CSV table of C-alpha atoms in Angstrom, one decimal:
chain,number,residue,atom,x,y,z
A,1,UNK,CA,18.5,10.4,-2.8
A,2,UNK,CA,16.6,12.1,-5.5
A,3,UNK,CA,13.8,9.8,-7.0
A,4,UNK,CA,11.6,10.4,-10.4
A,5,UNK,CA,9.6,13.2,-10.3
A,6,UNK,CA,6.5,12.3,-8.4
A,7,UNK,CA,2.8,12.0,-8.8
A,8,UNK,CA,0.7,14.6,-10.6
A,9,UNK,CA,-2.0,15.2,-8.3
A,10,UNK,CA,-4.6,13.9,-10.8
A,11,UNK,CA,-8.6,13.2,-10.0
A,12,UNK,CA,-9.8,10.1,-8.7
A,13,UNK,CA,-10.6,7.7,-10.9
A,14,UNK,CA,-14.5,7.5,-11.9
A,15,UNK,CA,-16.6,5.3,-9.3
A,16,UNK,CA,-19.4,2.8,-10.6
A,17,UNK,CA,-22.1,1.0,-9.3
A,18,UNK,CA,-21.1,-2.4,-8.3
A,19,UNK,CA,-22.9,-5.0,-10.0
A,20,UNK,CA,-21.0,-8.1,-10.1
A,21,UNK,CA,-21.0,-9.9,-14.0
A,22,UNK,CA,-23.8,-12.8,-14.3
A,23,UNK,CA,-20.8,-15.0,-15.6
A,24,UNK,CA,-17.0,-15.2,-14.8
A,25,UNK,CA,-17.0,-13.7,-18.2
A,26,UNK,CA,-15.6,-10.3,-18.2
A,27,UNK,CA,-17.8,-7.5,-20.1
A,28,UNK,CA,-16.1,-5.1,-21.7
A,29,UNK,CA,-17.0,-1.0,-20.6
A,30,UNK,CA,-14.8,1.0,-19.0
A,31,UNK,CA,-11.3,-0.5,-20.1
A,32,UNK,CA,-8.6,2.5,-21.0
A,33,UNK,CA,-7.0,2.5,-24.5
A,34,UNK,CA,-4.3,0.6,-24.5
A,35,UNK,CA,-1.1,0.3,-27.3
A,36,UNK,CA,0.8,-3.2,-27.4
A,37,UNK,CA,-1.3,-6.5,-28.8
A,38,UNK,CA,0.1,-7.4,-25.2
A,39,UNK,CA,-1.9,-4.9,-23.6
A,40,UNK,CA,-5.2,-5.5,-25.5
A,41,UNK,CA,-4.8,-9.2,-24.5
A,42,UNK,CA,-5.2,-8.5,-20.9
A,43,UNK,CA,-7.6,-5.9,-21.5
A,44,UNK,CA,-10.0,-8.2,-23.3
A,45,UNK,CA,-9.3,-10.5,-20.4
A,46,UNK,CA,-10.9,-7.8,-18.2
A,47,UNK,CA,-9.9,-7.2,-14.8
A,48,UNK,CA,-7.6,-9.1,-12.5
A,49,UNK,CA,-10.2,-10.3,-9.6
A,50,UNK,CA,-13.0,-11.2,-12.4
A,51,UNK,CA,-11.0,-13.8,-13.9
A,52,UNK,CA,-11.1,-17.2,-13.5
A,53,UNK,CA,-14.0,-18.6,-11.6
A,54,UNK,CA,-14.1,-15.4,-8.8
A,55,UNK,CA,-16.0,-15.8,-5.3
A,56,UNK,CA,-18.3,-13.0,-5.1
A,57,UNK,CA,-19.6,-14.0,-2.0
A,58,UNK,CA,-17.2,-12.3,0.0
A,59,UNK,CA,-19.6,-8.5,-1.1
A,60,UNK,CA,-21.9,-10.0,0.7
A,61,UNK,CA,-20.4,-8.9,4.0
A,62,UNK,CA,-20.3,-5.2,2.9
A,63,UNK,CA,-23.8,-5.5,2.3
A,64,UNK,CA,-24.7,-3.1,5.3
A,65,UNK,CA,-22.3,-0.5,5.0
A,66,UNK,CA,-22.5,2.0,2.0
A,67,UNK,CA,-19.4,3.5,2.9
A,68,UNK,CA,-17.4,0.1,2.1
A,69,UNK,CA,-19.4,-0.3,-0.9
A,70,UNK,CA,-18.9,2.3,-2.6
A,71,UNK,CA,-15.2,2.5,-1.8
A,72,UNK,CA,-14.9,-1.3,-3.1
A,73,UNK,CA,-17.1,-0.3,-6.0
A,74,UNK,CA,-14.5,2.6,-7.1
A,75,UNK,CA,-11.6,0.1,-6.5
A,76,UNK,CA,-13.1,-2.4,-9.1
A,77,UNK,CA,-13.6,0.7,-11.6
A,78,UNK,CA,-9.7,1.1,-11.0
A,79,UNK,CA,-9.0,-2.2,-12.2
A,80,UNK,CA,-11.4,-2.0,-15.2
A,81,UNK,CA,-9.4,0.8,-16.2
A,82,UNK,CA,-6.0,0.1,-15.7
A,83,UNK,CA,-5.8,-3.6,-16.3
A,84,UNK,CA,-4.3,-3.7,-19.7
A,85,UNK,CA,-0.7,-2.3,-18.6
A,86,UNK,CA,-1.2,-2.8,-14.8
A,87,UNK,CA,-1.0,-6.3,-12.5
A,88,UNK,CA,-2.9,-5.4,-9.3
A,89,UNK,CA,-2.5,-6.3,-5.6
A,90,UNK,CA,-4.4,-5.4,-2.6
A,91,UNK,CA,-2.1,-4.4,1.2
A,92,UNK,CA,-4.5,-4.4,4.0
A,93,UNK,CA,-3.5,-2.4,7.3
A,94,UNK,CA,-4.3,-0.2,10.4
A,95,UNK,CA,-1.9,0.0,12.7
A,96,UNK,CA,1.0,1.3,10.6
A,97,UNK,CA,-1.0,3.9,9.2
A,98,UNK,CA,0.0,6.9,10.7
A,99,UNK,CA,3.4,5.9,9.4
A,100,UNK,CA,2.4,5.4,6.0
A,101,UNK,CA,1.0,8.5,6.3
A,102,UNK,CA,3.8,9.9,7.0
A,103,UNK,CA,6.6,8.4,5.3
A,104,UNK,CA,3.4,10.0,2.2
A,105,UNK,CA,4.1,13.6,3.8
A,106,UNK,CA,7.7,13.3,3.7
A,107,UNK,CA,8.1,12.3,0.6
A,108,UNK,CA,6.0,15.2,-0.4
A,109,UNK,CA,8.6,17.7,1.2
A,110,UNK,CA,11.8,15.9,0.4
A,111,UNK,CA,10.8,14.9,-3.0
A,112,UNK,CA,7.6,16.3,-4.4
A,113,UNK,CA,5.6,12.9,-3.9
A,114,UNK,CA,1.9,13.7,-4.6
A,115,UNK,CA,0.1,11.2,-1.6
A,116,UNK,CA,-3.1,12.6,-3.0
A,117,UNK,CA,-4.7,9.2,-3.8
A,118,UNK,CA,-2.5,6.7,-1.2
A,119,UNK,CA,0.2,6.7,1.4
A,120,UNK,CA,3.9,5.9,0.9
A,121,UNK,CA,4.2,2.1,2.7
A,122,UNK,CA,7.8,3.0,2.4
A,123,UNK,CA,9.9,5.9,2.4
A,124,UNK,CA,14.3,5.5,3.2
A,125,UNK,CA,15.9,4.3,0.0
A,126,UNK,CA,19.0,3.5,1.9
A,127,UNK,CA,17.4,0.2,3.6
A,128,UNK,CA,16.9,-1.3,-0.1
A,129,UNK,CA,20.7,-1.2,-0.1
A,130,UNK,CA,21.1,-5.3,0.3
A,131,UNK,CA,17.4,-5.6,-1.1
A,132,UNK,CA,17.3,-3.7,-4.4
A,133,UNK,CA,14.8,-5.9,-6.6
A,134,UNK,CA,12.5,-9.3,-5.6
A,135,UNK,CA,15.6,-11.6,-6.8
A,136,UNK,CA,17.9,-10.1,-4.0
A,137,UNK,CA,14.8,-10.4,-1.6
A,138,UNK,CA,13.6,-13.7,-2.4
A,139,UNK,CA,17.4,-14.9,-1.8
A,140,UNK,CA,17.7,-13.5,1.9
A,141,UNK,CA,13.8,-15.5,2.7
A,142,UNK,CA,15.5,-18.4,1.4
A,143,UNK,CA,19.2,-18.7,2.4
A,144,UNK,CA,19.2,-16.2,5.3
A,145,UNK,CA,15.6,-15.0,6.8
A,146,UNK,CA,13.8,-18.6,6.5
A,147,UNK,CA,12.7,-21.3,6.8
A,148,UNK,CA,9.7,-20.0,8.6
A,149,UNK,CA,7.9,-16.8,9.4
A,150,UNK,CA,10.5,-14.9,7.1
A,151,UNK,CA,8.3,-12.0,6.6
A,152,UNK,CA,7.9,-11.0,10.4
A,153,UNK,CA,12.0,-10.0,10.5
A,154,UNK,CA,12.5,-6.4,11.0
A,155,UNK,CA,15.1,-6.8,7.7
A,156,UNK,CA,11.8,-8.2,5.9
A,157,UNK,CA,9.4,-5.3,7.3
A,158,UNK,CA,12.1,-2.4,6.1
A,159,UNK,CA,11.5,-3.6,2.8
A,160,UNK,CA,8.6,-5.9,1.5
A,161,UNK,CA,4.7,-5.6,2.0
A,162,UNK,CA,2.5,-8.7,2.0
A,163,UNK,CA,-0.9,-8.5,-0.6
A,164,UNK,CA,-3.5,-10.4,-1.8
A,165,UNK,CA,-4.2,-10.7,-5.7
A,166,UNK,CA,-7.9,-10.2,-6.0
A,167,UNK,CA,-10.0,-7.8,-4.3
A,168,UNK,CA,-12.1,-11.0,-4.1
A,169,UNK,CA,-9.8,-13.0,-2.4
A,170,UNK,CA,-10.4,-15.5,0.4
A,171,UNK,CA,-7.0,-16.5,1.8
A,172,UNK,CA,-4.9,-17.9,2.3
A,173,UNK,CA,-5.2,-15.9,5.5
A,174,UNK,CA,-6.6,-12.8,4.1
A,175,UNK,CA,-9.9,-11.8,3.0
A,176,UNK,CA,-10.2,-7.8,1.7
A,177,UNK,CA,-13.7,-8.0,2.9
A,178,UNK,CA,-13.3,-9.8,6.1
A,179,UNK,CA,-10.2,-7.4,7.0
A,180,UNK,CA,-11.1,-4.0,5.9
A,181,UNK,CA,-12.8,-2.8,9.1
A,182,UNK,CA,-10.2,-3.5,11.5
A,183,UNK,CA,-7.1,-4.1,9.2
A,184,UNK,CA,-4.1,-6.6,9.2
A,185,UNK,CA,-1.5,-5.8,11.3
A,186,UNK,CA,0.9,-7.4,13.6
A,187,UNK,CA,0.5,-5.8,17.2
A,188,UNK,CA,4.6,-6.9,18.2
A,189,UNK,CA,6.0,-3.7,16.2
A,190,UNK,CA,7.0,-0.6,19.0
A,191,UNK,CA,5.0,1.5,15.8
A,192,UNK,CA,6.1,5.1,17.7
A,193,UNK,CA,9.7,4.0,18.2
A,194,UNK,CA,10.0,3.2,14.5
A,195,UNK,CA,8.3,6.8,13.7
A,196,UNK,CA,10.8,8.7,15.6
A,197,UNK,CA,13.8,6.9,14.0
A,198,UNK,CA,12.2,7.4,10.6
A,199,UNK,CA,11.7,10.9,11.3
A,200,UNK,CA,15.1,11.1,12.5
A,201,UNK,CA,16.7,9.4,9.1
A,202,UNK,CA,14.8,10.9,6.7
A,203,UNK,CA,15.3,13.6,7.9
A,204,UNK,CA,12.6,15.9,9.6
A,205,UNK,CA,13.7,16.2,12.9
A,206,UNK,CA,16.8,16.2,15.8
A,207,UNK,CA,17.3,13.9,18.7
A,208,UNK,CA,15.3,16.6,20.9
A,209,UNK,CA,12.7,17.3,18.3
A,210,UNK,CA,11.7,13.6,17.8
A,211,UNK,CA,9.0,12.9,20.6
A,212,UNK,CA,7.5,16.0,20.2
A,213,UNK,CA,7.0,15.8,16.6
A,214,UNK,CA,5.3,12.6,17.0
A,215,UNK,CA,3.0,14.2,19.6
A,216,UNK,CA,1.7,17.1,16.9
A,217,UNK,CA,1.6,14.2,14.6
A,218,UNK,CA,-1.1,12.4,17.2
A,219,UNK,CA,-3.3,15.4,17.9
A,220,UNK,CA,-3.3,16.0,13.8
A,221,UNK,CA,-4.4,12.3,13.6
A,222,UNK,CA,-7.0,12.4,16.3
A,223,UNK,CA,-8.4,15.2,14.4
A,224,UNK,CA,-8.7,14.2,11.4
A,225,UNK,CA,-10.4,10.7,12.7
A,226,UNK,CA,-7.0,8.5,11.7
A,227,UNK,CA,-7.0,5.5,14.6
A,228,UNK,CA,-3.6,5.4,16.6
A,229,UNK,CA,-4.5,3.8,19.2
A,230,UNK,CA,-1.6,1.8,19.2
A,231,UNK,CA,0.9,4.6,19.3
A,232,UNK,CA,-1.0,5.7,22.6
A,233,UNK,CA,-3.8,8.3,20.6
A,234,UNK,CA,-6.9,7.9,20.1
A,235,UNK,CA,-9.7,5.4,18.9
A,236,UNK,CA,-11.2,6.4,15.5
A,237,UNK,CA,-14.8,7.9,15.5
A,238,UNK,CA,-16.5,4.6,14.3
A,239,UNK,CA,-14.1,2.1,16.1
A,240,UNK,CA,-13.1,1.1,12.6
A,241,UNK,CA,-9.0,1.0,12.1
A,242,UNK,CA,-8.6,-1.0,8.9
A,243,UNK,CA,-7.3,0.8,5.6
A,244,UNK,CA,-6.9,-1.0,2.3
A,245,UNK,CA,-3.9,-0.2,-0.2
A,246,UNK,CA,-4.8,-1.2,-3.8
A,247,UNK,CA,-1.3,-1.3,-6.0
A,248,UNK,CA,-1.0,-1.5,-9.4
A,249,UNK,CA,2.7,-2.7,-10.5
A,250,UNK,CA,3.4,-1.8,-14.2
A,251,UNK,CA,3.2,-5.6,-15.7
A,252,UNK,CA,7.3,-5.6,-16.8
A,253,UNK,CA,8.2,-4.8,-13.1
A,254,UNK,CA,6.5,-7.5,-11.2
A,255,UNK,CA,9.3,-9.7,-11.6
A,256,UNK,CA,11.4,-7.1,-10.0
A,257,UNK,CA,9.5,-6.0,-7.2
A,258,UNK,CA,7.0,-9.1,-6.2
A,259,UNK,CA,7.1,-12.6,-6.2
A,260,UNK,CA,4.6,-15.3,-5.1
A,261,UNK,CA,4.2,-16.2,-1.8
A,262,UNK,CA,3.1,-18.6,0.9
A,263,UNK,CA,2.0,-17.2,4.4
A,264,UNK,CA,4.5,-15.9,6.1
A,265,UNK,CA,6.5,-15.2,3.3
A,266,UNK,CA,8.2,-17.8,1.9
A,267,UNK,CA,8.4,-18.6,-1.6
A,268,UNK,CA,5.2,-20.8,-3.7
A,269,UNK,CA,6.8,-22.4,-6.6
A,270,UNK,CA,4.4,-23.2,-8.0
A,271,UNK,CA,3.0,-19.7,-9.5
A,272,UNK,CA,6.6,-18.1,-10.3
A,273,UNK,CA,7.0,-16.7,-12.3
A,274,UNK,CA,4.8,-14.3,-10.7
A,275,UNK,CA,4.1,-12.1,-14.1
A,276,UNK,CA,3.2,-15.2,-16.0
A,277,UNK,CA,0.5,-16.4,-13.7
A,278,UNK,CA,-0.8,-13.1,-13.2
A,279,UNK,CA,-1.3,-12.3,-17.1
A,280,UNK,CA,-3.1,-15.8,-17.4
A,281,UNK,CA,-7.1,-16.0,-17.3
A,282,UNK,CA,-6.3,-17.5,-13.7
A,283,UNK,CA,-8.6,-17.7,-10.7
A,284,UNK,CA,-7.0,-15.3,-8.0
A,285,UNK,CA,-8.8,-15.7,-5.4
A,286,UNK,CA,-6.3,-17.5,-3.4
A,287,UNK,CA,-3.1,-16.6,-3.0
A,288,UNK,CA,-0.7,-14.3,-1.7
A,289,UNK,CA,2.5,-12.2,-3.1
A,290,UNK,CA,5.0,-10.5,-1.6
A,291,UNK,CA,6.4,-6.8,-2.8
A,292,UNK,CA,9.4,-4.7,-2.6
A,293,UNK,CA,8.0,-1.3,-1.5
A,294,UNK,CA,11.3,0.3,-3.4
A,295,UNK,CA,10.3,4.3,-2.8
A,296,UNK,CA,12.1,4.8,-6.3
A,297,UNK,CA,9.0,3.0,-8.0
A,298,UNK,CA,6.6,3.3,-5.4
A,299,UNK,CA,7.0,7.3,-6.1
A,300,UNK,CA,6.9,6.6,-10.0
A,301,UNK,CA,3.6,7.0,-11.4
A,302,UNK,CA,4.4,5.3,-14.8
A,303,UNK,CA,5.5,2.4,-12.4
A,304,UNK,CA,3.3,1.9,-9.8
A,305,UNK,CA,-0.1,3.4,-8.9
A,306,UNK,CA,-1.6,2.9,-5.4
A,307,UNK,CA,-5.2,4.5,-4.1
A,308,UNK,CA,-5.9,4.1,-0.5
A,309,UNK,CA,-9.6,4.0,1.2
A,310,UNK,CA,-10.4,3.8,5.0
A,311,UNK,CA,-12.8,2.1,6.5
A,312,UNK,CA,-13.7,4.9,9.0
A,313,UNK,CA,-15.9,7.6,6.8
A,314,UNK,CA,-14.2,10.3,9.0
A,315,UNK,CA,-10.5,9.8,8.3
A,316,UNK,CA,-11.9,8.9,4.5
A,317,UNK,CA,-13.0,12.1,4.4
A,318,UNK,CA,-10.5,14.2,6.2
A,319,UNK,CA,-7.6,12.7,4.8
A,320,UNK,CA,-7.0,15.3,2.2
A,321,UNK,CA,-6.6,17.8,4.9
A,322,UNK,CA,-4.5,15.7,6.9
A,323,UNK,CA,-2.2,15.4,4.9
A,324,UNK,CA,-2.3,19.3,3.7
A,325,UNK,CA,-1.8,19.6,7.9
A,326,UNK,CA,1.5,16.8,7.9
A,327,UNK,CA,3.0,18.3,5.2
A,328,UNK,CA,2.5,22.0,6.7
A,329,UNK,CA,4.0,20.3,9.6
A,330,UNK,CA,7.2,19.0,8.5
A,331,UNK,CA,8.0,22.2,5.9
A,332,UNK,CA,8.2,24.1,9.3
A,333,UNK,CA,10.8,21.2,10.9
A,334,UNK,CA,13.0,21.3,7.8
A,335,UNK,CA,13.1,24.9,7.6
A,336,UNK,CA,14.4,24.9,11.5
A,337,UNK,CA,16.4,22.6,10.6
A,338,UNK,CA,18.6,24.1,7.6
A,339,UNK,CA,18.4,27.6,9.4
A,340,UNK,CA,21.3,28.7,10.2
A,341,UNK,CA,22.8,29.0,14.2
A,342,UNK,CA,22.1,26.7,17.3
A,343,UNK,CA,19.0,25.3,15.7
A,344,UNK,CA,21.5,23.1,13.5
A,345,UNK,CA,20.6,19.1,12.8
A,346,UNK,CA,22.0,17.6,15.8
């Protein structure tokens, strides 16, 4: 299927020094102009994780690494900037990053996705077919996937992503903090059986082609300092597997792709509408949401935004080039693959 046109490859966002307000008052600095009166009132509200009575206590575990530092610092400029028009939520993850990374590089080749500030967490439009908004999603956790662990179904995983909604947040379950040198993940996923049959679907490879693809796909992770471990590669350089995907849904889509969630998935109540509570001067320091990783916004950069940072400084580094390398990579399957003769798609 043939989304929006995709991501211009545009700069990172300006980094600033992290100092925490004296108040739970929000001072005004680096917010972006913004048009509606709608917009300016979340604006003046400042960012998303300031509001309310915030935690900050939480920084204090970063306090001896510069690298997370200064990655969280630039991911609190991000809000600052882009919380007028933009709710915010925060994906933590390790394992599954070689496959966000690569659902990122396909998308680059099939659709002209630019993965130059994040990964893709999802990437085949066709398993949004029963699942096409939150509505349709929040029906199947509560009539067909429930009542408990909804979230851990493979149905569930095809589709939805769990997050946080403060970068300061302290559970339920999750702390950014606490969670961004090894990452959240669940260990019962067979991650390189899933790879091969996304590579098969999407498509960038045959039947025969599969394995080996993944293989290339290994030896470009272990070189770039990406942890896969799990998949049967190799450790990162620092031991440190844990990623953190900060997404910003445009404030008249969260409806549509998130709702409000209790652990495991099911649905809290109490803070739906999702969109209202998050455009309040709440406290968001606890509690989780749920979202529908639809490729067709997720690939929209009017829709959603998303920039990625690692918790290994190699891979945070080399990622750039990695992805340059995977998308190298799967231009040279597809050409095989649409030339003409026995090399034909199986």
């Amino acid at each position: 299927p043939q989304f929006p046109h995709a991501h211009a490859c545009a700069p990172v966002l300006t980094h600033v020094q992290f100092q925490p307000p004296s108040s739970a008052a929000h001072v005004p600095g680096m917010g972006s102009c913004v048009g509606s009166a709608a917009e300016r009132g979340q604006q003046q509200l400042g960012p998303q994780s300031y509001r309310g009575t915030p935690d900050w206590r939480p920084m204090d575990l970063l306090k001896n690494s510069e690298h997370a530092k200064g990655l969280f610092n630039g991911l609190f400029a991000h809000e600052e900037q882009l919380c007028g028009r933009y709710a915010v939520f925060y994906h933590s993850y390790s394992h599954a990053a070689l496959l966000y990374e690569t659902r990122a590089a396909a998308a680059a080749v099939l659709h002209g996705y630019c993965p130059a500030q994040a990964p893709l967490p999802r990437l085949l439009a066709d398993d949004f077919g029963e699942t096409p908004d939150a509505a349709k999603l929040m029906e199947k956790v509560a009539k067909e996937w429930g009542p408990t662990k909804s979230d851990h179904r493979t149905e569930f995983r095809r589709v939805g992503i769990s997050v946080m909604c403060s970068l300061l947040a302290t559970g339920p379950e999750c702390c950014m903090q606490v969670a961004f040198f090894e990452g959240y993940s669940c260990k019962k996923i067979a991650f390189r059986a899933v790879l091969e049959e996304e590579l098969l679907r999407a498509p960038c490879a045959t039947t025969s082609e599969a394995g080996p693809l993944v293989d290339q796909l290994l030896a470009l992770a272990a070189e770039s300092g990406l942890d896969t471990s799990i998949l049967g590669g190799k450790p990162s350089p620092s031991g440190h597997a844990g990623h953190l995907l900060q997404i910003f849904v445009r404030r008249d889509l969260v409806d549509r792709l998130c709702y409000a969630a209790l652990p495991y998935g099911e649905i809290d109540k109490e803070r739906m509408p999702l969109s209202t509570w998050l455009s309040g001067n709440n406290s968001f320091g606890y509690g989780q949401a749920r979202i529908l990783a639809h490729p067709q916004h997720f690939m929209d950069p009017e829709a959603v935004k998303m920039f990625a940072v690692s918790a290994d400084p190699t891979f945070q580094e080399n990622r750039a080039k990695f992805q340059e390398d995977l998308q190298k990579l799967f231009s040279e399957s597809l050409h095989r693959l649409r030339a003409p003769g026995p090399q034909l798609r199986e």
